[in-house]
C-alpha cells in the first residue's frame, strides 16, 4: 500500500507501533510528537521514519506542520489521530487546567489535524482517518472525567465525519484500546495495574503492536465499506455493542 500517512504521537508507545506497521505495509509515514526529543531521535534512528515536533492542541501549529509534511512526502492519504495525554484526578479535586489540557490534547487535536487533511482527501476521493479513542471513552472511568469525555467525544466526531466523508471515499473510524503496555500505563502504581490486569479476561495488558494491527486493517484500501465504526481491542475487559 503506497500511501502517505501521518501518525500523531507516533514516536512512542502505540503511535510508534502504528507508524512502524504502516511503514511495513509500504506507506510513507511521518510521525509527530510534542517535546520528547530524545525518544523521537531514537525512534527516527531505529525506524528511518521522519519525525516532526509540534503541539497538536494548537490549530495553527497543525496547519504549519501538515504543510511541512506534505511538502516533504506529498498529500496525506491516512491520518491517525493517536496523540493523547492523561491528567487524572477525582472530579471534586480536578482543576480547570487538568480538564482543559486533556480536552485540548486529546479532542481539540482531532479537529485540528483532521481539518487540515479532510478537504484534500475529499478532492482526491480517497482518505482514511483513524482516531485512537479508549475503553474509558466507552465505559467511563473513575478519576478520568476529562479523559473519558475527550475519548467519548472522539467517537461522536468519528460517527459524524464518517457520514460526511462516505460519499467521497473517505472513511473515518475509531479504535478503542483497553490497557496497553506503554509509558502511559507504566505511570500507574503497581497496585492499580495489578487490579486492572485482574479485570482483563485475556489475563494480560495488550501490546502496542496489537493496536497497530487494528489500524492497519482500517487503513487498507480494501477496507472502504467500513466507516463510522469503533474497533474495540481490550482483551475482553469491556464488551461494547
Ligand atoms: P504515550 O504517552 O506512550 O505516547 C504519547 C505520544 O503522544 C508521544 O509521542 C507524545 O509526544 C505524543 N503527544 C502527547 N501530547 C501531544 C501533543 N499535545 N502534541 C503532540 N504530540 C503529543 O501514549 P500511549 O502510546 O500509551 O497512548 C497513545 C494513544 O492511545 C493516546 O491517545 C491514549 O489516550 C490512547 N490509549 C492508550 C491506552 C494505553 O493503555 N496505553 C489505552 C487506550 C487508549 P512526546 O513523546 O513528545 O511526549
PDB file of C-alpha atoms and ligand atoms in Angstrom:
ATOM      1  CA  UNK A   1       0.000   0.000   0.000  1.00  0.00           C
ATOM      2  CA  UNK A   2       1.998   3.026  -1.201  1.00  0.00           C
ATOM      3  CA  UNK A   3       0.087   5.735   0.653  1.00  0.00           C
ATOM      4  CA  UNK A   4       1.221   8.759   2.649  1.00  0.00           C
ATOM      5  CA  UNK A   5       0.415   8.645   6.346  1.00  0.00           C
ATOM      6  CA  UNK A   6       0.665  10.941   9.349  1.00  0.00           C
ATOM      7  CA  UNK A   7       0.613   9.428  12.841  1.00  0.00           C
ATOM      8  CA  UNK A   8       0.303  11.954  15.672  1.00  0.00           C
ATOM      9  CA  UNK A   9       2.169  10.948  18.817  1.00  0.00           C
ATOM     10  CA  UNK A  10       3.914   8.485  16.539  1.00  0.00           C
ATOM     11  CA  UNK A  11       7.307   8.397  18.219  1.00  0.00           C
ATOM     12  CA  UNK A  12       6.440   6.395  21.355  1.00  0.00           C
ATOM     13  CA  UNK A  13       4.062   3.694  22.562  1.00  0.00           C
ATOM     14  CA  UNK A  14       1.027   2.827  20.474  1.00  0.00           C
ATOM     15  CA  UNK A  15       1.765   5.544  17.906  1.00  0.00           C
ATOM     16  CA  UNK A  16       5.275   4.259  17.298  1.00  0.00           C
ATOM     17  CA  UNK A  17       3.915   0.740  16.679  1.00  0.00           C
ATOM     18  CA  UNK A  18       1.303   2.158  14.281  1.00  0.00           C
ATOM     19  CA  UNK A  19       3.897   4.208  12.369  1.00  0.00           C
ATOM     20  CA  UNK A  20       6.166   1.159  12.022  1.00  0.00           C
ATOM     21  CA  UNK A  21       3.271  -1.094  10.968  1.00  0.00           C
ATOM     22  CA  UNK A  22       2.118   1.355   8.272  1.00  0.00           C
ATOM     23  CA  UNK A  23       5.701   1.676   7.033  1.00  0.00           C
ATOM     24  CA  UNK A  24       5.966  -2.121   6.898  1.00  0.00           C
ATOM     25  CA  UNK A  25       2.857  -2.206   4.697  1.00  0.00           C
ATOM     26  CA  UNK A  26       4.515   0.158   2.197  1.00  0.00           C
ATOM     27  CA  UNK A  27       3.355   3.589   3.374  1.00  0.00           C
ATOM     28  CA  UNK A  28       5.490   6.692   3.613  1.00  0.00           C
ATOM     29  CA  UNK A  29       4.997   7.775   7.201  1.00  0.00           C
ATOM     30  CA  UNK A  30       5.537  10.962   9.198  1.00  0.00           C
ATOM     31  CA  UNK A  31       5.379  10.680  12.988  1.00  0.00           C
ATOM     32  CA  UNK A  32       4.685  13.726  15.139  1.00  0.00           C
ATOM     33  CA  UNK A  33       5.469  14.360  18.804  1.00  0.00           C
ATOM     34  CA  UNK A  34       5.193  17.077  21.439  1.00  0.00           C
ATOM     35  CA  UNK A  35       8.510  17.551  23.187  1.00  0.00           C
ATOM     36  CA  UNK A  36      10.421  14.366  23.973  1.00  0.00           C
ATOM     37  CA  UNK A  37      13.278  14.968  21.518  1.00  0.00           C
ATOM     38  CA  UNK A  38      15.329  12.079  22.842  1.00  0.00           C
ATOM     39  CA  UNK A  39      12.588   9.489  22.241  1.00  0.00           C
ATOM     40  CA  UNK A  40      11.858  10.981  18.815  1.00  0.00           C
ATOM     41  CA  UNK A  41      15.524  10.904  17.748  1.00  0.00           C
ATOM     42  CA  UNK A  42      15.842   7.271  18.910  1.00  0.00           C
ATOM     43  CA  UNK A  43      12.674   6.324  17.040  1.00  0.00           C
ATOM     44  CA  UNK A  44      13.906   8.057  13.873  1.00  0.00           C
ATOM     45  CA  UNK A  45      17.300   6.321  14.070  1.00  0.00           C
ATOM     46  CA  UNK A  46      15.745   2.898  14.620  1.00  0.00           C
ATOM     47  CA  UNK A  47      12.984   3.120  12.009  1.00  0.00           C
ATOM     48  CA  UNK A  48      14.054   5.702   9.410  1.00  0.00           C
ATOM     49  CA  UNK A  49      10.625   7.328   9.848  1.00  0.00           C
ATOM     50  CA  UNK A  50      10.620  11.160   9.687  1.00  0.00           C
ATOM     51  CA  UNK A  51       9.625  12.978  12.861  1.00  0.00           C
ATOM     52  CA  UNK A  52       8.036  16.410  13.294  1.00  0.00           C
ATOM     53  CA  UNK A  53       7.527  18.345  16.521  1.00  0.00           C
ATOM     54  CA  UNK A  54       4.528  20.485  17.367  1.00  0.00           C
ATOM     55  CA  UNK A  55       1.607  20.640  19.794  1.00  0.00           C
ATOM     56  CA  UNK A  56      -1.465  19.028  18.219  1.00  0.00           C
ATOM     57  CA  UNK A  57      -3.654  21.101  20.549  1.00  0.00           C
ATOM     58  CA  UNK A  58      -2.625  24.203  18.595  1.00  0.00           C
ATOM     59  CA  UNK A  59      -4.603  24.684  15.359  1.00  0.00           C
ATOM     60  CA  UNK A  60      -2.090  26.971  13.642  1.00  0.00           C
ATOM     61  CA  UNK A  61       0.790  24.647  14.567  1.00  0.00           C
ATOM     62  CA  UNK A  62      -1.120  21.733  12.991  1.00  0.00           C
ATOM     63  CA  UNK A  63      -1.690  23.781   9.847  1.00  0.00           C
ATOM     64  CA  UNK A  64       2.020  24.612   9.528  1.00  0.00           C
ATOM     65  CA  UNK A  65       3.103  21.098  10.454  1.00  0.00           C
ATOM     66  CA  UNK A  66       0.895  19.406   7.869  1.00  0.00           C
ATOM     67  CA  UNK A  67       2.080  21.839   5.176  1.00  0.00           C
ATOM     68  CA  UNK A  68       5.683  20.912   6.049  1.00  0.00           C
ATOM     69  CA  UNK A  69       4.979  17.162   5.989  1.00  0.00           C
ATOM     70  CA  UNK A  70       3.055  17.348   2.715  1.00  0.00           C
ATOM     71  CA  UNK A  71       5.859  19.367   1.100  1.00  0.00           C
ATOM     72  CA  UNK A  72       8.199  16.500   2.033  1.00  0.00           C
ATOM     73  CA  UNK A  73       6.087  13.412   1.294  1.00  0.00           C
ATOM     74  CA  UNK A  74       3.038  14.559  -0.705  1.00  0.00           C
ATOM     75  CA  UNK A  75      -0.696  14.724   0.060  1.00  0.00           C
ATOM     76  CA  UNK A  76      -1.952  12.809   3.073  1.00  0.00           C
ATOM     77  CA  UNK A  77      -3.977   9.639   2.444  1.00  0.00           C
ATOM     78  CA  UNK A  78      -4.042   8.307   6.012  1.00  0.00           C
ATOM     79  CA  UNK A  79      -4.277  10.298   9.244  1.00  0.00           C
ATOM     80  CA  UNK A  80      -4.041   8.527  12.582  1.00  0.00           C
ATOM     81  CA  UNK A  81      -5.089  10.789  15.458  1.00  0.00           C
ATOM     82  CA  UNK A  82      -3.201   8.997  18.213  1.00  0.00           C
ATOM     83  CA  UNK A  83      -1.537  11.699  20.357  1.00  0.00           C
ATOM     84  CA  UNK A  84      -3.012  11.890  23.823  1.00  0.00           C
ATOM     85  CA  UNK A  85      -2.325  12.572  27.468  1.00  0.00           C
ATOM     86  CA  UNK A  86      -3.887  11.874  30.853  1.00  0.00           C
ATOM     87  CA  UNK A  87      -4.210  14.262  33.816  1.00  0.00           C
ATOM     88  CA  UNK A  88      -6.099  12.071  36.259  1.00  0.00           C
ATOM     89  CA  UNK A  89      -7.900  13.152  39.395  1.00  0.00           C
ATOM     90  CA  UNK A  90     -11.231  12.686  41.130  1.00  0.00           C
ATOM     91  CA  UNK A  91     -13.705  15.212  39.778  1.00  0.00           C
ATOM     92  CA  UNK A  92     -14.143  17.108  43.037  1.00  0.00           C
ATOM     93  CA  UNK A  93     -10.399  17.742  43.052  1.00  0.00           C
ATOM     94  CA  UNK A  94      -9.882  18.207  39.298  1.00  0.00           C
ATOM     95  CA  UNK A  95      -8.555  21.626  38.326  1.00  0.00           C
ATOM     96  CA  UNK A  96      -9.760  23.559  35.268  1.00  0.00           C
ATOM     97  CA  UNK A  97      -6.205  23.159  33.961  1.00  0.00           C
ATOM     98  CA  UNK A  98      -6.326  19.341  34.219  1.00  0.00           C
ATOM     99  CA  UNK A  99      -9.664  19.416  32.398  1.00  0.00           C
ATOM    100  CA  UNK A 100      -8.632  21.724  29.581  1.00  0.00           C
ATOM    101  CA  UNK A 101      -5.179  20.207  28.994  1.00  0.00           C
ATOM    102  CA  UNK A 102      -6.754  16.828  28.272  1.00  0.00           C
ATOM    103  CA  UNK A 103      -9.612  18.176  26.147  1.00  0.00           C
ATOM    104  CA  UNK A 104      -7.100  20.208  24.153  1.00  0.00           C
ATOM    105  CA  UNK A 105      -4.520  17.448  23.550  1.00  0.00           C
ATOM    106  CA  UNK A 106      -6.956  14.541  23.139  1.00  0.00           C
ATOM    107  CA  UNK A 107     -10.024  16.071  21.473  1.00  0.00           C
ATOM    108  CA  UNK A 108      -9.268  19.519  20.014  1.00  0.00           C
ATOM    109  CA  UNK A 109      -6.319  17.825  18.311  1.00  0.00           C
ATOM    110  CA  UNK A 110      -8.685  15.581  16.350  1.00  0.00           C
ATOM    111  CA  UNK A 111     -10.410  18.630  14.863  1.00  0.00           C
ATOM    112  CA  UNK A 112      -7.109  20.478  14.398  1.00  0.00           C
ATOM    113  CA  UNK A 113      -5.493  17.644  12.438  1.00  0.00           C
ATOM    114  CA  UNK A 114      -8.484  16.261  10.535  1.00  0.00           C
ATOM    115  CA  UNK A 115      -9.369  19.770   9.364  1.00  0.00           C
ATOM    116  CA  UNK A 116      -6.005  20.065   7.581  1.00  0.00           C
ATOM    117  CA  UNK A 117      -6.322  16.853   5.550  1.00  0.00           C
ATOM    118  CA  UNK A 118     -10.054  16.194   5.041  1.00  0.00           C
ATOM    119  CA  UNK A 119     -10.610  18.682   2.150  1.00  0.00           C
ATOM    120  CA  UNK A 120      -7.744  17.169   0.131  1.00  0.00           C
ATOM    121  CA  UNK A 121      -8.962  13.631   0.821  1.00  0.00           C
ATOM    122  CA  UNK A 122     -12.443  14.611  -0.457  1.00  0.00           C
ATOM    123  CA  UNK A 123     -10.988  16.130  -3.607  1.00  0.00           C
ATOM    124  CA  UNK A 124      -8.844  13.057  -4.316  1.00  0.00           C
ATOM    125  CA  UNK A 125     -11.762  10.776  -3.368  1.00  0.00           C
ATOM    126  CA  UNK A 126      -9.693   8.691  -1.004  1.00  0.00           C
ATOM    127  CA  UNK A 127      -8.869   9.007   2.660  1.00  0.00           C
ATOM    128  CA  UNK A 128      -8.572   7.148   5.917  1.00  0.00           C
ATOM    129  CA  UNK A 129      -8.947   8.936   9.250  1.00  0.00           C
ATOM    130  CA  UNK A 130      -8.434   6.684  12.274  1.00  0.00           C
ATOM    131  CA  UNK A 131      -8.975   8.017  15.778  1.00  0.00           C
ATOM    132  CA  UNK A 132      -7.413   6.289  18.781  1.00  0.00           C
ATOM    133  CA  UNK A 133     -10.069   6.512  21.481  1.00  0.00           C
ATOM    134  CA  UNK A 134     -10.120   4.338  24.622  1.00  0.00           C
ATOM    135  CA  UNK A 135     -12.095   1.772  26.584  1.00  0.00           C
ATOM    136  CA  UNK A 136     -12.567   4.610  29.074  1.00  0.00           C
ATOM    137  CA  UNK A 137     -14.347   6.695  26.456  1.00  0.00           C
ATOM    138  CA  UNK A 138     -16.772   3.798  26.032  1.00  0.00           C
ATOM    139  CA  UNK A 139     -17.470   2.906  29.661  1.00  0.00           C
ATOM    140  CA  UNK A 140     -16.273   5.940  31.650  1.00  0.00           C
ATOM    141  CA  UNK A 141     -13.564   5.687  34.299  1.00  0.00           C
ATOM    142  CA  UNK A 142     -13.458   6.994  37.836  1.00  0.00           C
ATOM    143  CA  UNK A 143     -10.714   9.623  38.172  1.00  0.00           C
ATOM    144  CA  UNK A 144     -10.831  10.365  34.442  1.00  0.00           C
ATOM    145  CA  UNK A 145     -13.834  12.599  33.743  1.00  0.00           C
ATOM    146  CA  UNK A 146     -11.602  14.718  31.480  1.00  0.00           C
ATOM    147  CA  UNK A 147     -10.091  11.773  29.595  1.00  0.00           C
ATOM    148  CA  UNK A 148     -13.378   9.824  29.367  1.00  0.00           C
ATOM    149  CA  UNK A 149     -15.134  12.922  27.989  1.00  0.00           C
ATOM    150  CA  UNK A 150     -12.403  13.542  25.400  1.00  0.00           C
ATOM    151  CA  UNK A 151     -12.277   9.917  24.284  1.00  0.00           C
ATOM    152  CA  UNK A 152     -16.102   9.649  24.072  1.00  0.00           C
ATOM    153  CA  UNK A 153     -16.057  12.921  22.115  1.00  0.00           C
ATOM    154  CA  UNK A 154     -13.736  11.292  19.593  1.00  0.00           C
ATOM    155  CA  UNK A 155     -16.357   8.612  18.993  1.00  0.00           C
ATOM    156  CA  UNK A 156     -19.082  11.186  18.275  1.00  0.00           C
ATOM    157  CA  UNK A 157     -16.709  13.001  15.937  1.00  0.00           C
ATOM    158  CA  UNK A 158     -15.903   9.717  14.173  1.00  0.00           C
ATOM    159  CA  UNK A 159     -19.566   8.866  13.581  1.00  0.00           C
ATOM    160  CA  UNK A 160     -20.444  12.347  12.302  1.00  0.00           C
ATOM    161  CA  UNK A 161     -17.458  12.840   9.996  1.00  0.00           C
ATOM    162  CA  UNK A 162     -17.882   9.289   8.646  1.00  0.00           C
ATOM    163  CA  UNK A 163     -21.240  10.376   7.240  1.00  0.00           C
ATOM    164  CA  UNK A 164     -19.696  13.457   5.618  1.00  0.00           C
ATOM    165  CA  UNK A 165     -16.801  11.537   4.080  1.00  0.00           C
ATOM    166  CA  UNK A 166     -18.542   8.364   2.930  1.00  0.00           C
ATOM    167  CA  UNK A 167     -19.682   9.552  -0.494  1.00  0.00           C
ATOM    168  CA  UNK A 168     -16.210  10.943  -1.196  1.00  0.00           C
ATOM    169  CA  UNK A 169     -14.274   7.763  -0.427  1.00  0.00           C
ATOM    170  CA  UNK A 170     -13.061   8.999   2.942  1.00  0.00           C
ATOM    171  CA  UNK A 171     -13.629   6.550   5.793  1.00  0.00           C
ATOM    172  CA  UNK A 172     -13.476   7.675   9.419  1.00  0.00           C
ATOM    173  CA  UNK A 173     -13.176   5.008  12.105  1.00  0.00           C
ATOM    174  CA  UNK A 174     -12.006   4.676  15.687  1.00  0.00           C
ATOM    175  CA  UNK A 175     -10.036   2.120  17.628  1.00  0.00           C
ATOM    176  CA  UNK A 176     -10.811   1.799  21.341  1.00  0.00           C
ATOM    177  CA  UNK A 177      -7.868   0.109  23.056  1.00  0.00           C
ATOM    178  CA  UNK A 178      -8.033  -1.338  26.526  1.00  0.00           C
ATOM    179  CA  UNK A 179      -4.970  -1.164  28.752  1.00  0.00           C
ATOM    180  CA  UNK A 180      -1.794  -1.388  26.656  1.00  0.00           C
ATOM    181  CA  UNK A 181       1.757  -1.725  27.984  1.00  0.00           C
ATOM    182  CA  UNK A 182       3.165   1.743  27.204  1.00  0.00           C
ATOM    183  CA  UNK A 183       4.712   4.618  29.175  1.00  0.00           C
ATOM    184  CA  UNK A 184       1.197   5.996  29.811  1.00  0.00           C
ATOM    185  CA  UNK A 185       0.211   2.819  31.664  1.00  0.00           C
ATOM    186  CA  UNK A 186       3.650   2.387  33.272  1.00  0.00           C
ATOM    187  CA  UNK A 187       2.938   5.678  35.061  1.00  0.00           C
ATOM    188  CA  UNK A 188       0.295   3.860  37.169  1.00  0.00           C
ATOM    189  CA  UNK A 189       1.167   2.277  40.516  1.00  0.00           C
ATOM    190  CA  UNK A 190       1.818  -1.484  40.624  1.00  0.00           C
ATOM    191  CA  UNK A 191      -1.240  -1.926  42.847  1.00  0.00           C
ATOM    192  CA  UNK A 192      -3.545  -0.184  40.342  1.00  0.00           C
ATOM    193  CA  UNK A 193      -2.000  -2.127  37.437  1.00  0.00           C
ATOM    194  CA  UNK A 194      -2.497  -5.452  39.217  1.00  0.00           C
ATOM    195  CA  UNK A 195      -6.153  -4.643  39.873  1.00  0.00           C
ATOM    196  CA  UNK A 196      -6.635  -3.661  36.220  1.00  0.00           C
ATOM    197  CA  UNK A 197      -4.960  -6.829  34.904  1.00  0.00           C
ATOM    198  CA  UNK A 198      -7.236  -8.902  37.144  1.00  0.00           C
ATOM    199  CA  UNK A 199     -10.210  -7.408  35.246  1.00  0.00           C
ATOM    200  CA  UNK A 200      -8.887  -8.402  31.803  1.00  0.00           C
ATOM    201  CA  UNK A 201     -10.190 -11.852  30.747  1.00  0.00           C
ATOM    202  CA  UNK A 202      -7.219 -12.389  28.418  1.00  0.00           C
ATOM    203  CA  UNK A 203      -5.111 -12.109  31.584  1.00  0.00           C
ATOM    204  CA  UNK A 204      -2.558  -9.529  30.465  1.00  0.00           C
ATOM    205  CA  UNK A 205      -2.116  -5.997  29.177  1.00  0.00           C
ATOM    206  CA  UNK A 206      -2.306  -5.522  25.430  1.00  0.00           C
ATOM    207  CA  UNK A 207       0.690  -4.873  23.206  1.00  0.00           C
ATOM    208  CA  UNK A 208       1.031  -1.708  21.119  1.00  0.00           C
ATOM    209  CA  UNK A 209       1.519  -3.927  18.064  1.00  0.00           C
ATOM    210  CA  UNK A 210      -1.986  -5.373  18.609  1.00  0.00           C
ATOM    211  CA  UNK A 211      -3.489  -1.897  18.258  1.00  0.00           C
ATOM    212  CA  UNK A 212      -1.297  -1.239  15.220  1.00  0.00           C
ATOM    213  CA  UNK A 213      -2.874  -4.286  13.516  1.00  0.00           C
ATOM    214  CA  UNK A 214      -6.353  -2.781  14.005  1.00  0.00           C
ATOM    215  CA  UNK A 215      -5.160   0.475  12.455  1.00  0.00           C
ATOM    216  CA  UNK A 216      -3.509  -1.285   9.512  1.00  0.00           C
ATOM    217  CA  UNK A 217      -6.791  -3.091   8.827  1.00  0.00           C
ATOM    218  CA  UNK A 218      -8.818   0.149   8.845  1.00  0.00           C
ATOM    219  CA  UNK A 219      -6.189   1.985   6.784  1.00  0.00           C
ATOM    220  CA  UNK A 220      -6.182  -0.580   3.994  1.00  0.00           C
ATOM    221  CA  UNK A 221      -7.586   0.376   0.602  1.00  0.00           C
ATOM    222  CA  UNK A 222      -9.717  -2.777   0.754  1.00  0.00           C
ATOM    223  CA  UNK A 223     -11.480  -1.513   3.893  1.00  0.00           C
ATOM    224  CA  UNK A 224     -13.640   1.036   2.048  1.00  0.00           C
ATOM    225  CA  UNK A 225     -17.042  -0.237   3.229  1.00  0.00           C
ATOM    226  CA  UNK A 226     -16.271   0.150   6.925  1.00  0.00           C
ATOM    227  CA  UNK A 227     -16.844   3.666   8.232  1.00  0.00           C
ATOM    228  CA  UNK A 228     -18.126   5.227  11.437  1.00  0.00           C
ATOM    229  CA  UNK A 229     -17.099   2.066  13.289  1.00  0.00           C
ATOM    230  CA  UNK A 230     -15.343   1.543  16.591  1.00  0.00           C
ATOM    231  CA  UNK A 231     -12.912  -1.382  16.715  1.00  0.00           C
ATOM    232  CA  UNK A 232     -12.691  -2.492  20.325  1.00  0.00           C
ATOM    233  CA  UNK A 233      -9.432  -4.183  21.398  1.00  0.00           C
ATOM    234  CA  UNK A 234      -9.353  -4.638  25.155  1.00  0.00           C
ATOM    235  CA  UNK A 235      -8.763  -8.306  25.975  1.00  0.00           C
ATOM    236  CA  UNK A 236     -12.460  -8.780  26.757  1.00  0.00           C
ATOM    237  CA  UNK A 237     -12.440  -6.246  29.601  1.00  0.00           C
ATOM    238  CA  UNK A 238     -15.455  -4.383  28.235  1.00  0.00           C
ATOM    239  CA  UNK A 239     -17.674  -5.931  25.587  1.00  0.00           C
ATOM    240  CA  UNK A 240     -19.168  -2.917  23.837  1.00  0.00           C
ATOM    241  CA  UNK A 241     -22.067  -3.213  21.393  1.00  0.00           C
TER     242      UNK A 241
HETATM  243  P1  LIG B   1       2.404   7.587  25.272  1.00  0.00           P
HETATM  244  O1  LIG B   1       2.317   8.517  26.443  1.00  0.00           O
HETATM  245  O2  LIG B   1       3.287   6.389  25.351  1.00  0.00           O
HETATM  246  O3  LIG B   1       2.819   8.438  23.953  1.00  0.00           O
HETATM  247  C1  LIG B   1       2.094   9.584  23.643  1.00  0.00           C
HETATM  248  C2  LIG B   1       2.571  10.181  22.337  1.00  0.00           C
HETATM  249  O4  LIG B   1       1.748  11.332  22.053  1.00  0.00           O
HETATM  250  C3  LIG B   1       4.001  10.703  22.410  1.00  0.00           C
HETATM  251  O5  LIG B   1       4.603  10.577  21.128  1.00  0.00           O
HETATM  252  C4  LIG B   1       3.799  12.174  22.757  1.00  0.00           C
HETATM  253  O6  LIG B   1       4.887  13.008  22.377  1.00  0.00           O
HETATM  254  C5  LIG B   1       2.559  12.488  21.933  1.00  0.00           C
HETATM  255  N1  LIG B   1       1.822  13.662  22.411  1.00  0.00           N
HETATM  256  C6  LIG B   1       1.215  13.826  23.615  1.00  0.00           C
HETATM  257  N2  LIG B   1       0.646  15.055  23.683  1.00  0.00           N
HETATM  258  C7  LIG B   1       0.901  15.667  22.500  1.00  0.00           C
HETATM  259  C8  LIG B   1       0.635  16.941  21.972  1.00  0.00           C
HETATM  260  N3  LIG B   1      -0.066  17.873  22.659  1.00  0.00           N
HETATM  261  N4  LIG B   1       1.075  17.248  20.723  1.00  0.00           N
HETATM  262  C9  LIG B   1       1.770  16.333  20.001  1.00  0.00           C
HETATM  263  N5  LIG B   1       2.055  15.095  20.441  1.00  0.00           N
HETATM  264  C10 LIG B   1       1.645  14.765  21.687  1.00  0.00           C
HETATM  265  O7  LIG B   1       0.888   7.186  24.973  1.00  0.00           O
HETATM  266  P2  LIG B   1       0.276   5.768  24.519  1.00  0.00           P
HETATM  267  O8  LIG B   1       1.053   5.214  23.410  1.00  0.00           O
HETATM  268  O9  LIG B   1       0.031   4.960  25.722  1.00  0.00           O
HETATM  269  O10 LIG B   1      -1.166   6.247  24.008  1.00  0.00           O
HETATM  270  C11 LIG B   1      -1.388   6.628  22.651  1.00  0.00           C
HETATM  271  C12 LIG B   1      -2.866   6.922  22.478  1.00  0.00           C
HETATM  272  O11 LIG B   1      -3.620   5.772  22.810  1.00  0.00           O
HETATM  273  C13 LIG B   1      -3.380   8.044  23.369  1.00  0.00           C
HETATM  274  O12 LIG B   1      -4.326   8.809  22.678  1.00  0.00           O
HETATM  275  C14 LIG B   1      -4.026   7.300  24.507  1.00  0.00           C
HETATM  276  O13 LIG B   1      -5.028   8.062  25.119  1.00  0.00           O
HETATM  277  C15 LIG B   1      -4.591   6.103  23.784  1.00  0.00           C
HETATM  278  N6  LIG B   1      -4.806   4.960  24.638  1.00  0.00           N
HETATM  279  C16 LIG B   1      -3.789   4.402  25.360  1.00  0.00           C
HETATM  280  C17 LIG B   1      -4.022   3.315  26.154  1.00  0.00           C
HETATM  281  C18 LIG B   1      -2.949   2.651  26.945  1.00  0.00           C
HETATM  282  O14 LIG B   1      -3.287   1.757  27.734  1.00  0.00           O
HETATM  283  N7  LIG B   1      -1.685   2.997  26.783  1.00  0.00           N
HETATM  284  C19 LIG B   1      -5.365   2.748  26.297  1.00  0.00           C
HETATM  285  C20 LIG B   1      -6.364   3.396  25.489  1.00  0.00           C
HETATM  286  C21 LIG B   1      -6.072   4.465  24.698  1.00  0.00           C
HETATM  287  P3  LIG B   1       6.202  13.134  23.333  1.00  0.00           P
HETATM  288  O15 LIG B   1       6.942  11.834  23.172  1.00  0.00           O
HETATM  289  O16 LIG B   1       6.943  14.300  22.780  1.00  0.00           O
HETATM  290  O17 LIG B   1       5.702  13.324  24.721  1.00  0.00           O
END
